[in-house]
CSV table of C-alpha atoms and ligand atoms in Angstrom, one decimal:
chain,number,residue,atom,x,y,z
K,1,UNK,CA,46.1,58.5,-14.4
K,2,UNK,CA,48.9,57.0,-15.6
K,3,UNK,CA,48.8,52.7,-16.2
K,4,UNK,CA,51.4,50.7,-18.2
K,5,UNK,CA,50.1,48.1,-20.4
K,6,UNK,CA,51.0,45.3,-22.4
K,7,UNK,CA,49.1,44.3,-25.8
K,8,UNK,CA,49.1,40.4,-26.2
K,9,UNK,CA,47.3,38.2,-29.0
K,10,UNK,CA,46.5,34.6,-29.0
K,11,UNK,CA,45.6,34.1,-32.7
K,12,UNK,CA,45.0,37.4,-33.1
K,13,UNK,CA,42.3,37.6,-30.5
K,14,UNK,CA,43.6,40.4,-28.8
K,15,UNK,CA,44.0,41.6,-25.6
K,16,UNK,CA,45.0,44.9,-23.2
K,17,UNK,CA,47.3,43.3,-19.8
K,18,UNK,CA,47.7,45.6,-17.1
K,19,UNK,CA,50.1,44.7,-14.3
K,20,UNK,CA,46.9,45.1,-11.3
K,21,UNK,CA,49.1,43.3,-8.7
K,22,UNK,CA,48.8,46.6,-6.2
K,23,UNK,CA,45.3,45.9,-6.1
K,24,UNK,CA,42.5,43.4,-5.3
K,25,UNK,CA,40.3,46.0,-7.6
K,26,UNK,CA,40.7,46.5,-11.2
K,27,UNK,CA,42.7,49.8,-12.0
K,28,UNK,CA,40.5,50.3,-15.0
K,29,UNK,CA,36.6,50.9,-14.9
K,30,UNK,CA,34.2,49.2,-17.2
K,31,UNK,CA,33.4,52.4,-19.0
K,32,UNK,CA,37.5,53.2,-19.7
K,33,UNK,CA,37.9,49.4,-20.5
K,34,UNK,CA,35.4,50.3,-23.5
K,35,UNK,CA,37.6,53.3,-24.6
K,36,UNK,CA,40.9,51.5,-24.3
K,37,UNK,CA,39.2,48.3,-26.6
K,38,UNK,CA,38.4,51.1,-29.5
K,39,UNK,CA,40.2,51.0,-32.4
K,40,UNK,CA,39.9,54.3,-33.8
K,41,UNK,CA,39.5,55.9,-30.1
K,42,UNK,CA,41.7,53.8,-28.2
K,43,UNK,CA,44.3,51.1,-28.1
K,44,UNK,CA,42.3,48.9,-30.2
K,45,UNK,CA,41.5,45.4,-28.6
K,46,UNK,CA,38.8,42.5,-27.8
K,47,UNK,CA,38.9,43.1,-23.8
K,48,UNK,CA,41.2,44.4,-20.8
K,49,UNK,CA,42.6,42.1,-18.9
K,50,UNK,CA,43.9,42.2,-15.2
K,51,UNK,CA,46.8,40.2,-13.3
K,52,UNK,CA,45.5,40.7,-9.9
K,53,UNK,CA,46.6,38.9,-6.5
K,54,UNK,CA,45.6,35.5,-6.2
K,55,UNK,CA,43.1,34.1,-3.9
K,56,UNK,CA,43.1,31.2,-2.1
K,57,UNK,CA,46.9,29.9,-2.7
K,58,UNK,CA,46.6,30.9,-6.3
K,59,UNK,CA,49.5,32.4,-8.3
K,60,UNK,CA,47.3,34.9,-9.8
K,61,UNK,CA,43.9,36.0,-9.9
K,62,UNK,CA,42.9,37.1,-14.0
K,63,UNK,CA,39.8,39.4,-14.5
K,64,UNK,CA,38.6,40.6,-17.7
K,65,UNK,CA,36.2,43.0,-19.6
K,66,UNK,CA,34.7,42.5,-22.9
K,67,UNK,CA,35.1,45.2,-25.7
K,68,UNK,CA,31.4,46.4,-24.6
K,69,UNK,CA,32.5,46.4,-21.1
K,70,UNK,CA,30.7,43.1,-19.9
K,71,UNK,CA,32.4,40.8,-17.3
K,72,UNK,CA,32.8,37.6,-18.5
K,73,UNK,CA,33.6,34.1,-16.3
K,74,UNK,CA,36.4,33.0,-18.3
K,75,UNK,CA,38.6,33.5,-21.4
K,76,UNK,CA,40.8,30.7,-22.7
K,77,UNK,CA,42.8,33.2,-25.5
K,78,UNK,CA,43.2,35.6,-22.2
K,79,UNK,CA,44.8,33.1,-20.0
K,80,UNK,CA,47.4,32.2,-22.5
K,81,UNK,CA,48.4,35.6,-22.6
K,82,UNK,CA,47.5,36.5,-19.0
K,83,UNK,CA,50.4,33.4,-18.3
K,84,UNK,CA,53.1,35.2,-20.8
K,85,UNK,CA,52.8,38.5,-19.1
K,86,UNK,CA,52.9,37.1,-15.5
K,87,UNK,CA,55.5,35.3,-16.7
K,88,UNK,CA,57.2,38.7,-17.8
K,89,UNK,CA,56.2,40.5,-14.7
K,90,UNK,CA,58.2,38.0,-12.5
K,91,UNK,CA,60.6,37.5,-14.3
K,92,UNK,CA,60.4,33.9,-15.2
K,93,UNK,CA,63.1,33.2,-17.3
K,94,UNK,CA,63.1,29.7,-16.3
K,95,UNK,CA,61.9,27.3,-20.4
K,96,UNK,CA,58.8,25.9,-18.4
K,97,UNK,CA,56.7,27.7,-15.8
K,98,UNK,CA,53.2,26.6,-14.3
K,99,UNK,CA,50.4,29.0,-13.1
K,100,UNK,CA,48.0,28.4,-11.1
K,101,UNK,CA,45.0,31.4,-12.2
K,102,UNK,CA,41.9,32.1,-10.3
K,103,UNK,CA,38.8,33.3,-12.1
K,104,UNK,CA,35.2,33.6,-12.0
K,105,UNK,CA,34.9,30.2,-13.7
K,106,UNK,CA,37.3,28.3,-10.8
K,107,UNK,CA,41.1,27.9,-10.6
K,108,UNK,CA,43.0,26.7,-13.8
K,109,UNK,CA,46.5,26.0,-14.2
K,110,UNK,CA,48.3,27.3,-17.5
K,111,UNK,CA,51.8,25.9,-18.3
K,112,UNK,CA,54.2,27.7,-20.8
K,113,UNK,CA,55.9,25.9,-22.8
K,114,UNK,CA,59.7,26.2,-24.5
K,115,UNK,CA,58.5,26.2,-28.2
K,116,UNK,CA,56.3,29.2,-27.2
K,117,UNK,CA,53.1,27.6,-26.7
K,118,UNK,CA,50.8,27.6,-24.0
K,119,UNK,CA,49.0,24.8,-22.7
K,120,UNK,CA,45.7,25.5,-20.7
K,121,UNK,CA,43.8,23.2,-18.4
K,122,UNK,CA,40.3,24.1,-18.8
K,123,UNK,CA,38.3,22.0,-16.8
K,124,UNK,CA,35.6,20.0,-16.7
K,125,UNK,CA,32.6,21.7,-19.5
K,126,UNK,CA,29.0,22.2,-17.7
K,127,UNK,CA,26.3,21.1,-19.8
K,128,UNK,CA,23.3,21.2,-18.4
K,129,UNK,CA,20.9,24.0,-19.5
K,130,UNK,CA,20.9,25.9,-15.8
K,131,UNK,CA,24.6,25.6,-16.1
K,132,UNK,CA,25.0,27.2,-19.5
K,133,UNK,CA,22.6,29.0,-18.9
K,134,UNK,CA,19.6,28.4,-21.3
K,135,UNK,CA,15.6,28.2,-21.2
K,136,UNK,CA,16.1,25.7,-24.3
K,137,UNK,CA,14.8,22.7,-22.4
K,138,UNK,CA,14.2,21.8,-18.8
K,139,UNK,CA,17.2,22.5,-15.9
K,140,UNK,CA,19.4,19.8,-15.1
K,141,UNK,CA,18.7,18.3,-19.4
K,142,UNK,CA,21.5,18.4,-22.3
K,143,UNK,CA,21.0,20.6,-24.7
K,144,UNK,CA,22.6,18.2,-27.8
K,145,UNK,CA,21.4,18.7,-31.4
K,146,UNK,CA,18.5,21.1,-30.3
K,147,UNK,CA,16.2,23.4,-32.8
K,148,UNK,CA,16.6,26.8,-32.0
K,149,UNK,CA,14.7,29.1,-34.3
K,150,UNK,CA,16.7,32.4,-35.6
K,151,UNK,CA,16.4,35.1,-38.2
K,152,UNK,CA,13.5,32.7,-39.9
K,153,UNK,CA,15.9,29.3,-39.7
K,154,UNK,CA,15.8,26.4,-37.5
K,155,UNK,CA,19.2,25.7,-36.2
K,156,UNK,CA,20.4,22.3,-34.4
K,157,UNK,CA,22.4,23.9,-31.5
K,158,UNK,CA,24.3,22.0,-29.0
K,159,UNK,CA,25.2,24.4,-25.5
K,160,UNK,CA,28.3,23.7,-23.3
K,161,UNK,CA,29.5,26.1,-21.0
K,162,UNK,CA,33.1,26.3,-20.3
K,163,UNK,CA,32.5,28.5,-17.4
K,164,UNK,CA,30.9,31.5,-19.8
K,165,UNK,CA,27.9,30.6,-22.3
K,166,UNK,CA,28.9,28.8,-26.3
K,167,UNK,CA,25.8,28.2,-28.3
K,168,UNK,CA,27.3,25.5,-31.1
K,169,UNK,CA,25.7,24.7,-34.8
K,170,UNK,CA,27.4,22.5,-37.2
K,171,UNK,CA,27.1,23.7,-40.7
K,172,UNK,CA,28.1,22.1,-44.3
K,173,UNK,CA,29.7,25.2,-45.5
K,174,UNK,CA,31.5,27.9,-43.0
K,175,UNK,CA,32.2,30.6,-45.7
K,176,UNK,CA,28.1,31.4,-46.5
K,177,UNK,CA,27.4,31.7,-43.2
K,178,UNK,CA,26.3,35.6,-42.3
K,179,UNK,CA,27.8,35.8,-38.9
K,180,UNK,CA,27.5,39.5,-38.9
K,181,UNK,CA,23.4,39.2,-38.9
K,182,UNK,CA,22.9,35.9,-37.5
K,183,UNK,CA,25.4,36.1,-34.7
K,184,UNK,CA,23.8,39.1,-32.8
K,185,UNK,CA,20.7,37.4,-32.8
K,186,UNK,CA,22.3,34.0,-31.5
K,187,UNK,CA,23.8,36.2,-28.6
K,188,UNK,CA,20.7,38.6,-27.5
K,189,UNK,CA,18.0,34.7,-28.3
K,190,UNK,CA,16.0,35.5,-25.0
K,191,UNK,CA,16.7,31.5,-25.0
K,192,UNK,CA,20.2,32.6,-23.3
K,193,UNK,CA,19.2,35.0,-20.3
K,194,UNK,CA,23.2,35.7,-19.8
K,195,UNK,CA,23.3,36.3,-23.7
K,196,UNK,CA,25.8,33.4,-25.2
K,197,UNK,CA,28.7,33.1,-27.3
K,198,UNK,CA,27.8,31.7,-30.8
K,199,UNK,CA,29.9,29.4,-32.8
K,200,UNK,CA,29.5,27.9,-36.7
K,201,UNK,CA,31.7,25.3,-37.1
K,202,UNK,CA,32.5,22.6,-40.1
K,203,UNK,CA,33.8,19.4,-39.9
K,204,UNK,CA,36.5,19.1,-41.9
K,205,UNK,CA,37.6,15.4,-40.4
K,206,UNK,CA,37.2,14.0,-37.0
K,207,UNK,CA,40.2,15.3,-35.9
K,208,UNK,CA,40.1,18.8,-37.8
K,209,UNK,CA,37.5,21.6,-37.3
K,210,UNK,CA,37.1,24.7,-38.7
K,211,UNK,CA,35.4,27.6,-36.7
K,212,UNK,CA,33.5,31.1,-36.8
K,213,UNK,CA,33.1,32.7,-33.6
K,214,UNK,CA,30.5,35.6,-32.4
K,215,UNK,CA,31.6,36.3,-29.4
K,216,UNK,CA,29.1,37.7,-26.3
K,217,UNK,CA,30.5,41.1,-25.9
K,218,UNK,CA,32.7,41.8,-28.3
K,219,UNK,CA,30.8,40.4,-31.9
K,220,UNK,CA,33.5,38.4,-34.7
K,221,UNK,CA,37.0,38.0,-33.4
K,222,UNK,CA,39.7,36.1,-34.9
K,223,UNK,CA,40.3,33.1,-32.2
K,224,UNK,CA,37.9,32.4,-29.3
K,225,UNK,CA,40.0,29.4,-27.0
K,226,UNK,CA,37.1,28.8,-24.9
K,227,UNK,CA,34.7,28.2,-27.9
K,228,UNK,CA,36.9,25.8,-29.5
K,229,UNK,CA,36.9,23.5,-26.2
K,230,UNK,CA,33.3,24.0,-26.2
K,231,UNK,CA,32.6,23.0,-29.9
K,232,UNK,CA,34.8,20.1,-29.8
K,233,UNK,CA,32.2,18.6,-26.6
K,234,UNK,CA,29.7,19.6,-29.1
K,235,UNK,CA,31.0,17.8,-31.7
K,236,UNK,CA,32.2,14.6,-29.6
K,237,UNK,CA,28.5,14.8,-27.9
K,238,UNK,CA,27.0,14.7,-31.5
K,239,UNK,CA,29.2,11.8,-32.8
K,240,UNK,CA,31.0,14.2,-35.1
K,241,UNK,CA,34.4,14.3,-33.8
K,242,UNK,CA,37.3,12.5,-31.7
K,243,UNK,CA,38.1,13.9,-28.5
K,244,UNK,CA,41.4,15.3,-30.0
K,245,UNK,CA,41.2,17.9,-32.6
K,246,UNK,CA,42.1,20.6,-34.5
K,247,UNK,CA,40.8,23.9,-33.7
K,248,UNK,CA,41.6,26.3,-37.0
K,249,UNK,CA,40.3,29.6,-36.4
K,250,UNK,CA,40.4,32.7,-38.7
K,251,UNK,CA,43.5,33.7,-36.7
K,252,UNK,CA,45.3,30.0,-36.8
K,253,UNK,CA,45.1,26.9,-35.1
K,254,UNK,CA,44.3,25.6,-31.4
K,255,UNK,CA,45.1,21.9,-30.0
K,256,UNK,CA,42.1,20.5,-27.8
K,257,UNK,CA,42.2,17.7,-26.1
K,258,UNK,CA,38.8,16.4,-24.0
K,259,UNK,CA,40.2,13.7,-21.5
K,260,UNK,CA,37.8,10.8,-21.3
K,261,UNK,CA,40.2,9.8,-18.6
K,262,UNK,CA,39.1,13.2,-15.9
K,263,UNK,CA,36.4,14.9,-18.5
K,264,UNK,CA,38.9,18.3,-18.9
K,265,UNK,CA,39.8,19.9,-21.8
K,266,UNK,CA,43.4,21.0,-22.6
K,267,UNK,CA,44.1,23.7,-25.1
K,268,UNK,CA,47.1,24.6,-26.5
K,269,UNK,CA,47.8,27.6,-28.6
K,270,UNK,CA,50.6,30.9,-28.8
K,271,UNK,CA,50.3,33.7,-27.3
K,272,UNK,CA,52.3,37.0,-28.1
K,273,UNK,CA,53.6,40.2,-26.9
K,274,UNK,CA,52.8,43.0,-29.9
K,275,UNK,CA,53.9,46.1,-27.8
K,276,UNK,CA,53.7,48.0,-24.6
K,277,UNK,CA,52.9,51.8,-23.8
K,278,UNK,CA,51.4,53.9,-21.1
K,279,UNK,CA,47.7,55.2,-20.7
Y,1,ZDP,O1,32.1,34.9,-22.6
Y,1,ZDP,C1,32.4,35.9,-23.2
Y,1,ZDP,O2,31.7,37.0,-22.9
Y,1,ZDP,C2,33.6,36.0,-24.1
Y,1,ZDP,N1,33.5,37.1,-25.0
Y,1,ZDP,C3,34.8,36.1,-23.3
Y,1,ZDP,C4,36.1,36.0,-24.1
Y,1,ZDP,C5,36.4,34.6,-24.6
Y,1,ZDP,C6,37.7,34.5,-25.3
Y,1,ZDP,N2,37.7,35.0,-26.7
Y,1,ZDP,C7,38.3,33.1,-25.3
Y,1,ZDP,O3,39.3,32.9,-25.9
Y,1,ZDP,O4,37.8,32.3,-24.5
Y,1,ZDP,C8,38.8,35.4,-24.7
């Protein structure tokens, strides 16, 4: 076979774009998606991501796989990038340009900025425990500020899904926290029966957060744009936080905004072309 690609970051969370336009099918299969995300074997990156049709008067229609080869819902890093590269693709020269992006999580509109920046609306974050989902209390309750028991610890975790599954615990001190051991037993809790995403995150001030991510699928990764939405509803749920924040990730910053005029969260972060090549 022979595919041209495009490798994009957001933060450094990074990503392979392939132009799938041709087809309503991804080009790549699961199992060659986990070849092309190894970093000795392979391109090196945290998922595949495909600009497909779109669907119902959408732009575009974004699919991605995990490092492991897992589908996931959504993927807020992704769409910033997925926007750049469709913006490529057509040709957009034009300083603003909005997208309108099916995926498995509903349709959300991305808008590129001049200064670089993408701005994301994410929608409206689910939060009852079928919705995320969880076992962690009963169906249509919040989980907010919840004991969850893991590698011999009680944690207070807070769940909001942003389409795909966070798991959020708020923690005095970011740097002793072993993500490598704890966060694989965060994702695989058979408390989350479609695994979760697991985020550590210290309040710095209301309006500044800093995050560590485990991400379902594809362990520690630099920036993770749909777990920062979801940890500032955890934090604003908790009384921790304003509804605009900060985001600072190992891989930089992210702008969230939770509207308390429509409930959605806006996110605005870079996102960058590093090279392209041919598979
Ligand atoms: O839900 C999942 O399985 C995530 N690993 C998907 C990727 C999320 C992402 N890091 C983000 O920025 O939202 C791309």
């Amino acid at each position: 076979m022979s595919i041209e690609f495009a490798k994009y970051h957001g933060l450094g969370n990074d990503f392979i774009l392939i132009d799938n336009r041709s087809s309503l099918e991804p080009v790549v299969t699961s199992e060659q998606a986990i070849k092309l995300c190894d970093r000795n074997f392979g391109i090196g990156a945290d998922g595949v991501i495909f600009a497909l049709p779109g669907q119902d008067g959408t732009d575009y229609t974004m699919r991605i796989f995990n490092s492991d080869g897992s589908e996931p819902e959504m993927c807020g890093n992704g769409i910033r990038c997925l926007a750049r590269f469709v913006a490529e693709l057509d040709g957009n020269k034009s300083q603003i340009a909005e997208y309108q992006i099916h995926t498995l999580a509903g349709v959300i509109r991305s808008q590129l900025k001049f200064d670089g920046q993408v701005t994301v609306d994410m929608g409206v974050p689910r939060l009852k425990a079928a919705e995320i989902p969880t076992t962690l209390c009963s169906n249509d309750q919040k989980v907010i500020a919840h004991p969850l028991e893991v590698a011999g610890q009680s944690w207070l975790v807070t769940c909001v899904s942003m389409g795909n599954p966070h798991c959020i615990t708020f923690v005095d001190n970011l740097a002793e926290i072993p993500l490598e051991i704890i966060g694989p037993q965060f994702e695989h809790h058979p408390a989350f029966p479609q695994r979760t995403n697991t985020e550590f995150i210290q309040v710095v001030r209301p309006n500044y957060l800093k995050m560590r991510v485990w991400e379902r699928g594809a362990g520690a990764t630099l920036a993770c744009g749909t777990g920062a939405c979801a940890s500032l509803v955890a934090g604003v749920l908790t009384d921790k936080c304003d509804h605009t924040a900060t985001v600072e990730l190992p891989g930089g910053p992210l702008e969230i905004e939770w509207s308390a005029v429509n409930q959605r969260l806006y996110m605005t972060g870079p996102a960058e072309c590093v090279f392209t090549g041919r598979i």
